[in-house]
mmCIF file of C-alpha atoms in Angstrom:
data_model
loop_
_atom_site.group_PDB
_atom_site.id
_atom_site.type_symbol
_atom_site.label_atom_id
_atom_site.label_comp_id
_atom_site.label_asym_id
_atom_site.label_seq_id
_atom_site.Cartn_x
_atom_site.Cartn_y
_atom_site.Cartn_z
ATOM 1 C CA UNK A 1 -2.668 43.524 3.870
ATOM 2 C CA UNK A 2 -3.180 43.513 7.687
ATOM 3 C CA UNK A 3 0.451 44.997 10.202
ATOM 4 C CA UNK A 4 1.682 42.338 11.260
ATOM 5 C CA UNK A 5 1.390 41.773 15.107
ATOM 6 C CA UNK A 6 4.840 41.737 17.220
ATOM 7 C CA UNK A 7 5.002 38.045 18.074
ATOM 8 C CA UNK A 8 4.491 37.671 13.798
ATOM 9 C CA UNK A 9 7.581 39.497 13.343
ATOM 10 C CA UNK A 10 9.371 37.463 16.066
ATOM 11 C CA UNK A 11 8.116 34.323 14.471
ATOM 12 C CA UNK A 12 9.189 35.051 11.052
ATOM 13 C CA UNK A 13 12.786 36.667 12.232
ATOM 14 C CA UNK A 14 13.220 33.829 14.235
ATOM 15 C CA UNK A 15 12.919 31.438 10.603
ATOM 16 C CA UNK A 16 15.324 33.057 9.046
ATOM 17 C CA UNK A 17 17.647 32.780 11.867
ATOM 18 C CA UNK A 18 17.100 29.911 12.730
ATOM 19 C CA UNK A 19 17.356 28.474 9.425
ATOM 20 C CA UNK A 20 20.834 30.342 8.651
ATOM 21 C CA UNK A 21 22.308 28.364 12.019
ATOM 22 C CA UNK A 22 20.431 24.937 10.965
ATOM 23 C CA UNK A 23 20.102 24.683 7.412
ATOM 24 C CA UNK A 24 20.041 20.828 6.808
ATOM 25 C CA UNK A 25 17.768 20.581 9.959
ATOM 26 C CA UNK A 26 16.032 17.410 9.653
ATOM 27 C CA UNK A 27 14.100 14.165 11.844
ATOM 28 C CA UNK A 28 16.925 12.795 13.931
ATOM 29 C CA UNK A 29 14.797 9.842 14.162
ATOM 30 C CA UNK A 30 16.325 7.393 10.993
ATOM 31 C CA UNK A 31 13.571 6.278 8.688
ATOM 32 C CA UNK A 32 12.994 4.937 5.444
ATOM 33 C CA UNK A 33 9.166 4.130 4.587
ATOM 34 C CA UNK A 34 6.363 6.203 6.530
ATOM 35 C CA UNK A 35 5.669 3.065 8.406
ATOM 36 C CA UNK A 36 8.856 3.130 9.599
ATOM 37 C CA UNK A 37 8.605 6.836 11.468
ATOM 38 C CA UNK A 38 5.129 5.468 12.498
ATOM 39 C CA UNK A 39 6.878 3.334 15.058
ATOM 40 C CA UNK A 40 10.349 4.852 15.327
ATOM 41 C CA UNK A 41 7.806 7.707 17.177
ATOM 42 C CA UNK A 42 5.806 5.927 19.451
ATOM 43 C CA UNK A 43 9.117 4.392 20.995
ATOM 44 C CA UNK A 44 10.521 7.845 20.822
ATOM 45 C CA UNK A 45 7.806 8.746 24.148
ATOM 46 C CA UNK A 46 10.594 8.950 26.746
ATOM 47 C CA UNK A 47 13.003 7.859 24.813
ATOM 48 C CA UNK A 48 16.198 9.211 23.097
ATOM 49 C CA UNK A 49 15.625 9.465 18.850
ATOM 50 C CA UNK A 50 19.524 7.976 19.164
ATOM 51 C CA UNK A 51 18.719 4.991 21.606
ATOM 52 C CA UNK A 52 15.705 4.986 18.868
ATOM 53 C CA UNK A 53 17.970 4.721 16.262
ATOM 54 C CA UNK A 54 19.416 1.705 17.267
ATOM 55 C CA UNK A 55 16.465 -0.295 18.841
ATOM 56 C CA UNK A 56 14.742 0.020 15.491
ATOM 57 C CA UNK A 57 17.351 -1.720 13.966
ATOM 58 C CA UNK A 58 17.001 -5.062 15.139
ATOM 59 C CA UNK A 59 13.500 -5.006 15.282
ATOM 60 C CA UNK A 60 13.326 -4.366 10.933
ATOM 61 C CA UNK A 61 15.970 -7.062 10.951
ATOM 62 C CA UNK A 62 13.535 -9.797 12.314
ATOM 63 C CA UNK A 63 9.682 -7.922 11.099
ATOM 64 C CA UNK A 64 10.807 -6.053 7.542
ATOM 65 C CA UNK A 65 7.620 -5.269 6.208
ATOM 66 C CA UNK A 66 4.318 -3.510 7.810
ATOM 67 C CA UNK A 67 2.971 -7.554 7.331
ATOM 68 C CA UNK A 68 5.599 -9.293 9.525
ATOM 69 C CA UNK A 69 5.237 -7.073 12.493
ATOM 70 C CA UNK A 70 1.550 -6.830 12.206
ATOM 71 C CA UNK A 71 1.749 -10.211 12.638
ATOM 72 C CA UNK A 72 4.206 -10.640 15.333
ATOM 73 C CA UNK A 73 3.898 -11.930 18.710
ATOM 74 C CA UNK A 74 3.318 -8.532 20.790
ATOM 75 C CA UNK A 75 6.101 -10.373 22.898
ATOM 76 C CA UNK A 76 8.411 -10.874 20.562
ATOM 77 C CA UNK A 77 8.187 -7.261 19.881
ATOM 78 C CA UNK A 78 7.672 -6.363 23.901
ATOM 79 C CA UNK A 79 11.150 -8.174 23.610
ATOM 80 C CA UNK A 80 13.321 -6.435 21.339
ATOM 81 C CA UNK A 81 11.784 -2.674 22.434
ATOM 82 C CA UNK A 82 11.597 -2.991 25.749
ATOM 83 C CA UNK A 83 15.943 -1.196 25.758
ATOM 84 C CA UNK A 84 13.193 1.923 24.730
ATOM 85 C CA UNK A 85 11.391 1.585 28.220
ATOM 86 C CA UNK A 86 7.438 1.290 28.254
ATOM 87 C CA UNK A 87 8.195 -1.623 25.980
ATOM 88 C CA UNK A 88 4.689 -3.412 27.283
ATOM 89 C CA UNK A 89 2.241 -0.259 25.920
ATOM 90 C CA UNK A 90 4.509 0.317 23.204
ATOM 91 C CA UNK A 91 4.836 -3.261 21.363
ATOM 92 C CA UNK A 92 0.794 -2.818 21.444
ATOM 93 C CA UNK A 93 0.371 -0.357 20.153
ATOM 94 C CA UNK A 94 3.337 -0.998 17.524
ATOM 95 C CA UNK A 95 1.078 -4.019 16.918
ATOM 96 C CA UNK A 96 -2.175 -2.985 16.841
ATOM 97 C CA UNK A 97 -1.154 -0.060 14.491
ATOM 98 C CA UNK A 98 0.574 -2.431 11.460
ATOM 99 C CA UNK A 99 -2.981 -4.608 12.307
ATOM 100 C CA UNK A 100 -5.073 -1.886 10.994
ATOM 101 C CA UNK A 101 -2.249 -0.606 8.355
ATOM 102 C CA UNK A 102 -2.097 -4.119 6.695
ATOM 103 C CA UNK A 103 -5.936 -4.384 6.807
ATOM 104 C CA UNK A 104 -7.612 -0.983 6.308
ATOM 105 C CA UNK A 105 -4.716 0.673 4.367
ATOM 106 C CA UNK A 106 -3.264 -2.482 2.608
ATOM 107 C CA UNK A 107 0.312 -1.312 4.081
ATOM 108 C CA UNK A 108 0.439 1.349 3.426
ATOM 109 C CA UNK A 109 0.236 4.673 6.156
ATOM 110 C CA UNK A 110 -2.566 6.966 5.406
ATOM 111 C CA UNK A 111 -2.188 11.126 4.020
ATOM 112 C CA UNK A 112 -4.808 12.070 6.073
ATOM 113 C CA UNK A 113 -4.065 13.832 9.720
ATOM 114 C CA UNK A 114 -7.435 12.341 11.322
ATOM 115 C CA UNK A 115 -7.016 9.560 10.091
ATOM 116 C CA UNK A 116 -3.474 8.461 11.877
ATOM 117 C CA UNK A 117 -4.996 10.021 14.982
ATOM 118 C CA UNK A 118 -7.208 6.932 14.454
ATOM 119 C CA UNK A 119 -3.742 5.095 14.939
ATOM 120 C CA UNK A 120 -2.867 3.083 18.075
ATOM 121 C CA UNK A 121 -0.931 4.924 20.181
ATOM 122 C CA UNK A 122 -0.595 8.162 17.591
ATOM 123 C CA UNK A 123 -0.663 11.636 18.886
ATOM 124 C CA UNK A 124 -1.024 15.036 17.521
ATOM 125 C CA UNK A 125 2.738 15.625 17.785
ATOM 126 C CA UNK A 126 3.310 12.208 15.708
ATOM 127 C CA UNK A 127 0.731 13.004 13.004
ATOM 128 C CA UNK A 128 2.333 16.152 12.334
ATOM 129 C CA UNK A 129 5.988 14.848 12.030
ATOM 130 C CA UNK A 130 4.331 12.542 9.420
ATOM 131 C CA UNK A 131 2.076 15.179 7.956
ATOM 132 C CA UNK A 132 5.496 16.893 8.257
ATOM 133 C CA UNK A 133 8.067 14.771 6.866
ATOM 134 C CA UNK A 134 5.870 11.637 4.965
ATOM 135 C CA UNK A 135 3.521 14.338 3.244
ATOM 136 C CA UNK A 136 5.750 17.508 2.888
ATOM 137 C CA UNK A 137 1.933 18.706 3.872
ATOM 138 C CA UNK A 138 2.280 21.675 6.398
ATOM 139 C CA UNK A 139 2.642 20.499 9.775
ATOM 140 C CA UNK A 140 3.447 22.118 13.732
ATOM 141 C CA UNK A 141 5.066 19.683 15.676
ATOM 142 C CA UNK A 142 5.483 20.300 19.355
ATOM 143 C CA UNK A 143 8.105 18.262 20.993
ATOM 144 C CA UNK A 144 8.991 19.288 24.765
ATOM 145 C CA UNK A 145 12.124 21.218 22.969
ATOM 146 C CA UNK A 146 9.347 22.998 21.240
ATOM 147 C CA UNK A 147 7.380 23.502 24.111
ATOM 148 C CA UNK A 148 10.632 24.899 26.106
ATOM 149 C CA UNK A 149 12.257 27.460 23.466
ATOM 150 C CA UNK A 150 9.197 28.640 22.096
ATOM 151 C CA UNK A 151 8.214 30.270 25.709
ATOM 152 C CA UNK A 152 11.247 30.830 26.843
ATOM 153 C CA UNK A 153 11.274 33.647 23.378
ATOM 154 C CA UNK A 154 7.960 34.859 24.144
ATOM 155 C CA UNK A 155 6.247 33.508 21.591
ATOM 156 C CA UNK A 156 3.305 31.845 23.047
ATOM 157 C CA UNK A 157 2.900 33.120 26.941
ATOM 158 C CA UNK A 158 3.064 30.595 29.348
ATOM 159 C CA UNK A 159 2.072 27.546 27.667
ATOM 160 C CA UNK A 160 2.740 24.068 28.142
ATOM 161 C CA UNK A 161 -0.078 22.012 27.443
ATOM 162 C CA UNK A 162 0.757 20.666 23.670
ATOM 163 C CA UNK A 163 -1.603 21.466 21.819
ATOM 164 C CA UNK A 164 -2.326 24.601 23.096
ATOM 165 C CA UNK A 165 0.524 25.368 21.968
ATOM 166 C CA UNK A 166 0.758 24.161 18.327
ATOM 167 C CA UNK A 167 -2.845 26.272 18.012
ATOM 168 C CA UNK A 168 -1.809 29.337 18.834
ATOM 169 C CA UNK A 169 1.903 28.480 16.725
ATOM 170 C CA UNK A 170 -0.665 27.447 12.957
ATOM 171 C CA UNK A 171 -1.214 31.409 14.122
ATOM 172 C CA UNK A 172 2.233 32.785 13.511
ATOM 173 C CA UNK A 173 4.341 30.127 11.595
ATOM 174 C CA UNK A 174 3.142 30.428 7.772
ATOM 175 C CA UNK A 175 1.776 26.434 7.061
ATOM 176 C CA UNK A 176 4.917 26.110 4.792
ATOM 177 C CA UNK A 177 7.387 26.623 7.497
ATOM 178 C CA UNK A 178 6.026 24.758 10.394
ATOM 179 C CA UNK A 179 7.277 21.536 10.252
ATOM 180 C CA UNK A 180 11.072 22.612 9.351
ATOM 181 C CA UNK A 181 10.641 25.315 12.522
ATOM 182 C CA UNK A 182 10.161 22.938 14.593
ATOM 183 C CA UNK A 183 13.009 20.323 13.757
ATOM 184 C CA UNK A 184 15.604 23.356 14.047
ATOM 185 C CA UNK A 185 13.843 23.915 17.597
ATOM 186 C CA UNK A 186 15.522 20.870 18.426
ATOM 187 C CA UNK A 187 18.482 21.363 17.270
ATOM 188 C CA UNK A 188 18.596 24.729 18.850
ATOM 189 C CA UNK A 189 17.675 23.120 22.566
ATOM 190 C CA UNK A 190 19.877 20.294 21.870
ATOM 191 C CA UNK A 191 23.237 22.215 21.763
ATOM 192 C CA UNK A 192 22.052 25.663 22.853
ATOM 193 C CA UNK A 193 18.878 26.550 24.874
ATOM 194 C CA UNK A 194 19.234 23.769 26.711
ATOM 195 C CA UNK A 195 16.385 22.179 29.736
ATOM 196 C CA UNK A 196 19.084 20.701 32.126
ATOM 197 C CA UNK A 197 22.099 22.927 32.450
ATOM 198 C CA UNK A 198 21.922 27.322 31.740
ATOM 199 C CA UNK A 199 21.323 28.156 28.514
ATOM 200 C CA UNK A 200 24.373 29.274 26.173
ATOM 201 C CA UNK A 201 22.771 32.598 25.775
ATOM 202 C CA UNK A 202 25.849 33.276 25.039
ATOM 203 C CA UNK A 203 25.788 31.833 21.477
ATOM 204 C CA UNK A 204 22.507 32.371 20.423
ATOM 205 C CA UNK A 205 21.411 33.190 16.852
ATOM 206 C CA UNK A 206 18.544 34.819 19.131
ATOM 207 C CA UNK A 207 20.057 36.562 22.304
ATOM 208 C CA UNK A 208 19.005 39.929 20.802
ATOM 209 C CA UNK A 209 15.207 39.183 19.823
ATOM 210 C CA UNK A 210 14.610 36.553 23.080
ATOM 211 C CA UNK A 211 12.708 37.340 25.698
ATOM 212 C CA UNK A 212 14.897 35.121 27.827
ATOM 213 C CA UNK A 213 11.260 33.977 29.956
ATOM 214 C CA UNK A 214 13.985 31.430 32.000
#
């Protein structure tokens, strides 16, 4: 068996410590059906999950199914989702996405990564989130918290492009750990290893193993 590299050892130690610190970490977008996560993750671009969770309540109240949302006028969708920002493009993508689900997948969300990428407004981050959270498949979600933290801590070296970070992490993180690890990075990035203030290194569970590239 090949010896683990320093980065692989660091990754495994980070996984263990973050699991102990945030045992119940999960997606912070509210959803109870796969298509709703698809909608929420599109709305979450440049918007907080908390705001998205409030806005979608009104959206689902009016359009409670894939079919009803697929048939809704784009302007009506836009009027509801406007508080999330980029209302026009998000409404257009959501409408087109629901139409494809209705026409091509019988109202269901496909459990294939490449099929997800073909849906309007769905990029690698969104597709990975759905693969991991909805279908329980290996996934690495490189959101802003993930990219910031893995660079600071030395898992990747100065890589900011999401796909490149994802590819580097696939080499280091056991497939079954990827989804939960990324959720824990979100929690840690919000509470401790923050972006807009100085990180709270003194109360970080990774303090002694972090490369501190801040």
